[in-house]
Coordinates of C-alpha atoms and ligand atoms in Angstrom, one line a residue:
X4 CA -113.1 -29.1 31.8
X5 CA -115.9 -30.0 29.7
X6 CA -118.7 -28.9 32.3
X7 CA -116.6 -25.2 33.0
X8 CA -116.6 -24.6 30.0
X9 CA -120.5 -25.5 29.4
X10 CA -121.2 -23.8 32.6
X11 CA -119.2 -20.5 30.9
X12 CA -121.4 -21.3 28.1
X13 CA -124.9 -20.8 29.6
X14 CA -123.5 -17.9 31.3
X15 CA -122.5 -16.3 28.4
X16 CA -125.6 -17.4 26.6
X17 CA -127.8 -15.7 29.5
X18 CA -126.3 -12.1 29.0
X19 CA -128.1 -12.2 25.4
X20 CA -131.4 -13.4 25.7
X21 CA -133.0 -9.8 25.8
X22 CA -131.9 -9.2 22.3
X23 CA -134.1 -11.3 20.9
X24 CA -137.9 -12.4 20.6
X25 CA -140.0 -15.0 21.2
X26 CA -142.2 -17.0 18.6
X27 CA -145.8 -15.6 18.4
X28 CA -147.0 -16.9 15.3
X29 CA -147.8 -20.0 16.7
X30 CA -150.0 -18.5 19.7
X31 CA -149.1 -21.4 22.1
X32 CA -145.3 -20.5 21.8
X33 CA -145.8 -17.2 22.9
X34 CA -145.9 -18.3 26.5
X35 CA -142.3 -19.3 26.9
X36 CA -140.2 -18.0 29.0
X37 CA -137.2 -15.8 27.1
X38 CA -135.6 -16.8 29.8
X39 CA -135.2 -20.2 30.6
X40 CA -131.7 -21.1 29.1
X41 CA -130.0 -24.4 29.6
X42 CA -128.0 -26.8 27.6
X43 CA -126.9 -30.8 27.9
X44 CA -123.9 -32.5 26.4
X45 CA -123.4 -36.3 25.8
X46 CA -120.3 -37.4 24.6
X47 CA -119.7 -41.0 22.5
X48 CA -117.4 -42.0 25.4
X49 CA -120.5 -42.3 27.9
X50 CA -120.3 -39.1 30.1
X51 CA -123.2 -36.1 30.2
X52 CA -122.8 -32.7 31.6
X53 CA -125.6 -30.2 31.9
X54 CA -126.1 -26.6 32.6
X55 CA -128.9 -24.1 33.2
X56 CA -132.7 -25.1 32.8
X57 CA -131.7 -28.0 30.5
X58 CA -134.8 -30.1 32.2
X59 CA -137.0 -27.4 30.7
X60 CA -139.6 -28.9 28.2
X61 CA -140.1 -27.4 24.7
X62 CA -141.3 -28.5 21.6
X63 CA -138.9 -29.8 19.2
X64 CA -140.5 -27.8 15.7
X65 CA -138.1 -27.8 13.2
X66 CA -135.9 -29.8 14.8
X67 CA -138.5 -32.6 14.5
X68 CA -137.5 -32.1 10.7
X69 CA -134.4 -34.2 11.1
X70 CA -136.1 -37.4 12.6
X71 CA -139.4 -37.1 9.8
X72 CA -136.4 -37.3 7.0
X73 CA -134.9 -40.4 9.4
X74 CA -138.4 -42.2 9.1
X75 CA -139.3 -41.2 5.6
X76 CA -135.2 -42.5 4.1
X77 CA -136.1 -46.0 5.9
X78 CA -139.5 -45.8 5.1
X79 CA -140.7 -44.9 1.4
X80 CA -135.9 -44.8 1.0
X81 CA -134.0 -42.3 -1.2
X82 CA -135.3 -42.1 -4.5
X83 CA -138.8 -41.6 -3.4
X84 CA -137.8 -38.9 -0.7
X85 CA -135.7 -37.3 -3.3
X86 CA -138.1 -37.3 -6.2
X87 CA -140.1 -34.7 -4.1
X88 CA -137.5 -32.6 -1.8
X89 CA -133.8 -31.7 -3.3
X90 CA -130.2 -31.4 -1.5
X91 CA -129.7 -27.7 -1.8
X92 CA -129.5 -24.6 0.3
X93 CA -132.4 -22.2 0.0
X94 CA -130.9 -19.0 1.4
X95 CA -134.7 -18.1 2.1
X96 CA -136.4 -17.7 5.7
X97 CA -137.8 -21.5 6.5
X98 CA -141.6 -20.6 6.0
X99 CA -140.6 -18.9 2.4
X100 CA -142.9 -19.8 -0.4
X101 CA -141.5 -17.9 -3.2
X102 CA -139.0 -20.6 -5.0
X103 CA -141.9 -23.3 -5.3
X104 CA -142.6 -21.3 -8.0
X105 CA -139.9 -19.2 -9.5
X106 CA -136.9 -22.0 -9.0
X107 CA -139.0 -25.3 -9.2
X108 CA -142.1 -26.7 -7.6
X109 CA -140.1 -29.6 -5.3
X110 CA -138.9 -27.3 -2.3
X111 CA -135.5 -27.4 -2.5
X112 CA -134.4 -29.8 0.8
X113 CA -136.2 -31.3 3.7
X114 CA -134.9 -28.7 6.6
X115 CA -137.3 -26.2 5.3
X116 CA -141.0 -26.2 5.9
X117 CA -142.3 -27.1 2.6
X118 CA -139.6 -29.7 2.1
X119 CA -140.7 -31.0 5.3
X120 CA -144.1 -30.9 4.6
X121 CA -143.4 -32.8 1.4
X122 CA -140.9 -35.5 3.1
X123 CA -143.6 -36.0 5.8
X124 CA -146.0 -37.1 2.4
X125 CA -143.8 -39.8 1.8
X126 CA -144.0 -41.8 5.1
X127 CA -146.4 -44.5 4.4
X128 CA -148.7 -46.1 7.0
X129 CA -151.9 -45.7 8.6
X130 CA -150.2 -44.3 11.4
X131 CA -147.4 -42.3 10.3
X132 CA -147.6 -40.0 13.8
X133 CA -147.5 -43.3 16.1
X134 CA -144.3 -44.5 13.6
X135 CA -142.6 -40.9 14.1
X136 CA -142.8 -40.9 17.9
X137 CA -141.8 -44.4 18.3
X138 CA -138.6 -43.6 16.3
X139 CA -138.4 -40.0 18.1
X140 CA -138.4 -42.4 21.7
X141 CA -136.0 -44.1 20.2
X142 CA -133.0 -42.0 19.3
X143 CA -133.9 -39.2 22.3
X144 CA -133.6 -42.8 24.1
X145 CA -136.6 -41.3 26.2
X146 CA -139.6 -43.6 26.4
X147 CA -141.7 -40.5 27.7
X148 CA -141.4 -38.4 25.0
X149 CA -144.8 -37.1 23.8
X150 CA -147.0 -34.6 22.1
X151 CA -147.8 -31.4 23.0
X152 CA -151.6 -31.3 22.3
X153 CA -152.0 -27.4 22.7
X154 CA -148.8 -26.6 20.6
X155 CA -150.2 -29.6 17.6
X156 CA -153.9 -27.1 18.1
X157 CA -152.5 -23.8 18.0
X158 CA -150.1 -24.5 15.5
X159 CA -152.7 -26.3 13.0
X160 CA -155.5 -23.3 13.7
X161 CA -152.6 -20.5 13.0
X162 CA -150.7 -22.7 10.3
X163 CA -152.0 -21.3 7.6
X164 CA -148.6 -20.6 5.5
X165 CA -147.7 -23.7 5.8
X166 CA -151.1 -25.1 4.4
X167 CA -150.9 -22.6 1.5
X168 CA -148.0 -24.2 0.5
X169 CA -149.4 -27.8 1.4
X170 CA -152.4 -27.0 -1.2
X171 CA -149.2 -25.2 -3.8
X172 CA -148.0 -28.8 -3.4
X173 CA -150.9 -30.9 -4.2
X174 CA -151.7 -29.1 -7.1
X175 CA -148.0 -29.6 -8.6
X176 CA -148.9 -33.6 -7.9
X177 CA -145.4 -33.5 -5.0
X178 CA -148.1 -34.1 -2.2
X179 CA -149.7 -37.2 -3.4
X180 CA -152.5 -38.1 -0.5
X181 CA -154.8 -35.6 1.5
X182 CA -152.7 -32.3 2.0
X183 CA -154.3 -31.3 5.3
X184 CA -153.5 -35.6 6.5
X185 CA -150.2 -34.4 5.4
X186 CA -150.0 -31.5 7.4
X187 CA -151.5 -32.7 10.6
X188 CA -148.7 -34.9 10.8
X189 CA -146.5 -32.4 9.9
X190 CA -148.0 -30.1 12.6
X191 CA -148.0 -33.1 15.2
X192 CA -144.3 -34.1 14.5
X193 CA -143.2 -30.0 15.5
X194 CA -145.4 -30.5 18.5
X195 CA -143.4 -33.4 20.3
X196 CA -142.2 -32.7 24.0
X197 CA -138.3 -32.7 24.5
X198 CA -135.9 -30.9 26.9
X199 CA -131.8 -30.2 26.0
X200 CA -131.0 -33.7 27.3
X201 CA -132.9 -35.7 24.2
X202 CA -131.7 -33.4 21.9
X203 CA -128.1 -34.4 22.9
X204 CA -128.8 -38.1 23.2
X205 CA -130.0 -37.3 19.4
X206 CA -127.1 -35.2 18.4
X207 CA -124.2 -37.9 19.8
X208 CA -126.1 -41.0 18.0
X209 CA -125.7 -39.1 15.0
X210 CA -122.0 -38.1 16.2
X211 CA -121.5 -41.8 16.8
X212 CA -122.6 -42.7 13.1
X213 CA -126.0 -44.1 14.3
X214 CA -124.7 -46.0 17.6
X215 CA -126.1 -45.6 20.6
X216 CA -122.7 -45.4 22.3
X217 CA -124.4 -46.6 25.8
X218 CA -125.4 -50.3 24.2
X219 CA -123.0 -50.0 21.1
X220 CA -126.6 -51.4 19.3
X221 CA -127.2 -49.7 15.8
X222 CA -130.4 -47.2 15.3
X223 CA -129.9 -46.3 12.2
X224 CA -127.6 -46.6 9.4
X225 CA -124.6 -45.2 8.9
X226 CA -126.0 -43.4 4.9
X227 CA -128.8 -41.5 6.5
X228 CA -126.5 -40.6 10.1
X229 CA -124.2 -39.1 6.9
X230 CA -127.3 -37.5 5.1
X231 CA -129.0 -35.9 8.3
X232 CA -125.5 -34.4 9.2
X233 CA -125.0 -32.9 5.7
X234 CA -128.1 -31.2 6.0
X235 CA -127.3 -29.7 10.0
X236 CA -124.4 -28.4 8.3
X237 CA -126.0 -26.9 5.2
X238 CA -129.2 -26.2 5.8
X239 CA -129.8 -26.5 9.5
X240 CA -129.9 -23.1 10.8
X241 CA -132.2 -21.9 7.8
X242 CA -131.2 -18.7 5.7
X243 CA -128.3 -18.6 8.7
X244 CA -126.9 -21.6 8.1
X245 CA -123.5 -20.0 6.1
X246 CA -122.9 -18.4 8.9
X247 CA -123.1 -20.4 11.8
X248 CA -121.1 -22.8 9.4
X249 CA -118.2 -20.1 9.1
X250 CA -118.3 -18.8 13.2
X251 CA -119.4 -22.3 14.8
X252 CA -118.8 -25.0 12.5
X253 CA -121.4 -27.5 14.0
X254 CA -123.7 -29.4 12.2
X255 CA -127.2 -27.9 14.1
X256 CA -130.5 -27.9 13.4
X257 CA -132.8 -25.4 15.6
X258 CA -136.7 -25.0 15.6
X259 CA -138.8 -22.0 16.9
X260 CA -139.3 -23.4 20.4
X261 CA -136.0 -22.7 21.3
X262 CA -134.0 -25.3 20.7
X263 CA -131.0 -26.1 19.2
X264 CA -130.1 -30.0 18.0
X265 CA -126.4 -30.4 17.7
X266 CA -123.7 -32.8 16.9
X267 CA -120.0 -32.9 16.7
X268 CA -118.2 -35.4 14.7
X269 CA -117.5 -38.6 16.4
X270 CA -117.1 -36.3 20.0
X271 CA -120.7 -35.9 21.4
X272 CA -124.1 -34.1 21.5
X273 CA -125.1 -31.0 22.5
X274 CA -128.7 -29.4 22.9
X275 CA -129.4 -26.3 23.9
X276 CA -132.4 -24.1 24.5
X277 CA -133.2 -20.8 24.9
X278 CA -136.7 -19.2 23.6
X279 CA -135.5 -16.1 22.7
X280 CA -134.8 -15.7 18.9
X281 CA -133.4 -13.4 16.4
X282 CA -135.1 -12.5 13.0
X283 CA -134.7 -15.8 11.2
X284 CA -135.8 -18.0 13.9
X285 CA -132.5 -19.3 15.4
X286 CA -132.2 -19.3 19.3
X287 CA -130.1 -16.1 20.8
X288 CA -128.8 -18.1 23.5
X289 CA -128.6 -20.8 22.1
X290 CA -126.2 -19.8 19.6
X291 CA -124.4 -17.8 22.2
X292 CA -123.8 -21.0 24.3
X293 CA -122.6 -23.2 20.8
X294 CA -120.0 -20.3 19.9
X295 CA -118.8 -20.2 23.2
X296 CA -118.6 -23.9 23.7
X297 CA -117.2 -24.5 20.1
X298 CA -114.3 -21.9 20.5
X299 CA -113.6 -23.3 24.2
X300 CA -113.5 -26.9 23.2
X301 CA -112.0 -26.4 19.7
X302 CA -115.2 -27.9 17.9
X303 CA -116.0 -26.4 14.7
X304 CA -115.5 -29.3 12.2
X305 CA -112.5 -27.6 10.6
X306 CA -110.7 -26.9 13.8
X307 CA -108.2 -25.3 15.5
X308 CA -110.6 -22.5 16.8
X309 CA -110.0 -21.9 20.3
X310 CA -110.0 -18.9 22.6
X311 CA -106.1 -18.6 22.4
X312 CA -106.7 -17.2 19.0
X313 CA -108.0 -13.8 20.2
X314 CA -106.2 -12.3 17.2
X315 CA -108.6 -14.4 14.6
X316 CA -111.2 -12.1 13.3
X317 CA -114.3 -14.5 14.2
Ligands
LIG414 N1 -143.8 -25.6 13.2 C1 -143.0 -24.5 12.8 C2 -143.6 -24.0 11.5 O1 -144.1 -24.7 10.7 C3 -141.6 -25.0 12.5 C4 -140.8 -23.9 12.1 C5 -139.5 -23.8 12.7 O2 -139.2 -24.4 13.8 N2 -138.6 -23.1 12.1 O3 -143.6 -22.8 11.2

């Protein structure tokens, strides 16, 4: 049931790739194929079913936003993370500089890029990259996971948003060492290699508070599992993120390669990709295939949302 319905899914997803367009900011993105669609699900009870080009590498960019906040809570912990980044939804497109200096200058959560950039400050080490992939290998239980040197070049030569707000930073004393250390690793971590498959292995550790459900050993703790989901669910899917929570309900966090990082509550993980986005940065397909899969399977986190309700207005 579970691979129909994913199959339907990535079918479903396919018929509205052409509506949207690919990430050219970053040069390097601009070569994807619109596309390549595919998704993978893992569940906590062991199985995986996958769909479509879910084999497909792409980079992980904001997605790679969820594992720096992993590092940084077990690294520098909570209070330091949270003297620089805050817990609340932004409403704003994820590259937006304007409330650093209207609302307050600590960007106002970690799913964004200046939070991000900020969070990635706080990771001590000489080798914060090294520390970052290690854990990425880890929790996309892929040893072979690595980075995408012409992505990390093109991003960090057409970045330059993201270093104005870097620079912003440093002069409001948030960034604390050298802003452009800061955002080469910042750069680096949205420049890891993953396909659909890791992403799910990701999304059901989180959906399995932290367990890898294959060895039942613990990869992270149960607090920052809880944390990283809350902010899926509220801030995940950028100034869309009310909305995806009201139509699909899943704690998600996409990036501007074309992915889509999800997890459902103690059931599994899902990642999806599709390069084709719409105006804020979120995957057409990929959306596509997490509505249809979370009305088919019943999976928004409030329930009882199935196709049998075709009166419900969403
Ligand atoms: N690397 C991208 C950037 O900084 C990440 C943005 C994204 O995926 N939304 O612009």
């Amino acid at each position: 049931m579970i691979q129909e319905a994913l199959e339907k899914a990535v079918s479903e997803g396919k018929s509205v790739t052409k509506s949207g367009k690919i990430a050219t900011y970053i040069p390097e993105l601009s070569k994807a194929n619109t596309e390549h669609i595919g998704a993978c699900i893992k569940t906590v009870s062991g199985e995986t079913y996958s769909a479509g080009d879910w084999q497909q590498p792409f980079t992980m960019q904001s997605i790679s936003k969820t594992i720096s906040l992993t590092l940084a809570l077990q690294t520098a912990g909570y209070d330091k993370v949270f003297s620089k980044v805050g817990l609340e939804p932004t409403g704003d497109s994820f590259n937006s500089i304007v409330k650093l200096e209207t609302r307050n200058p600590n960007p106002l959560n970690p799913m964004i890029n200046a939070g991000a950039i900020a969070t990635a400050s706080c990771i001590p080490g000489d080798d914060p990259f090294k520390l970052f992939l290690d854990l990425a290998r880890k929790l996309c239980l892929n040893e072979n996971i690595s980075l995408n040197t012409e992505v990390f070049l093109s991003e960090k030569r057409a970045g330059m948003r993201n270093r104005s707000m870097a620079y912003w930073m440093k002069s409001e004393n948030i960034i604390e060492g050298d802003p452009e250390e800061t955002l080469d690793l910042y750069f680096k971590m949205c420049s890891v290699n993953v396909n659909a498959g890791d992403l799910a292995s990701w999304g059901v550790i989180l959906a399995n508070d932290g367990v890898n459900p294959y060895t039942g050993t613990r990869l992270i703790e149960s607090w920052i599992a809880r944390l990283v989901k809350t902010f899926m669910m509220t801030c995940g899917m950028y100034d869309g993120s009310g909305e995806f929570a009201i139509k699909i309900g899943i704690p998600s966090k996409s990036g501007v390669g074309g992915g889509i990082l999800s997890s459902v509550e103690a059931r599994m993980g899902i990642g999806v990709f599709n390069p084709s986005l719409d105006p804020k940065g979120n995957s057409v397909g990929g959306m596509r295939i997490l509505e249809s899969l979370s009305k088919s399977l019943g999976l928004h986190y409030f329930g009882g949302h199935t196709r049998d309700n075709l009166k419900d207005p969403i």
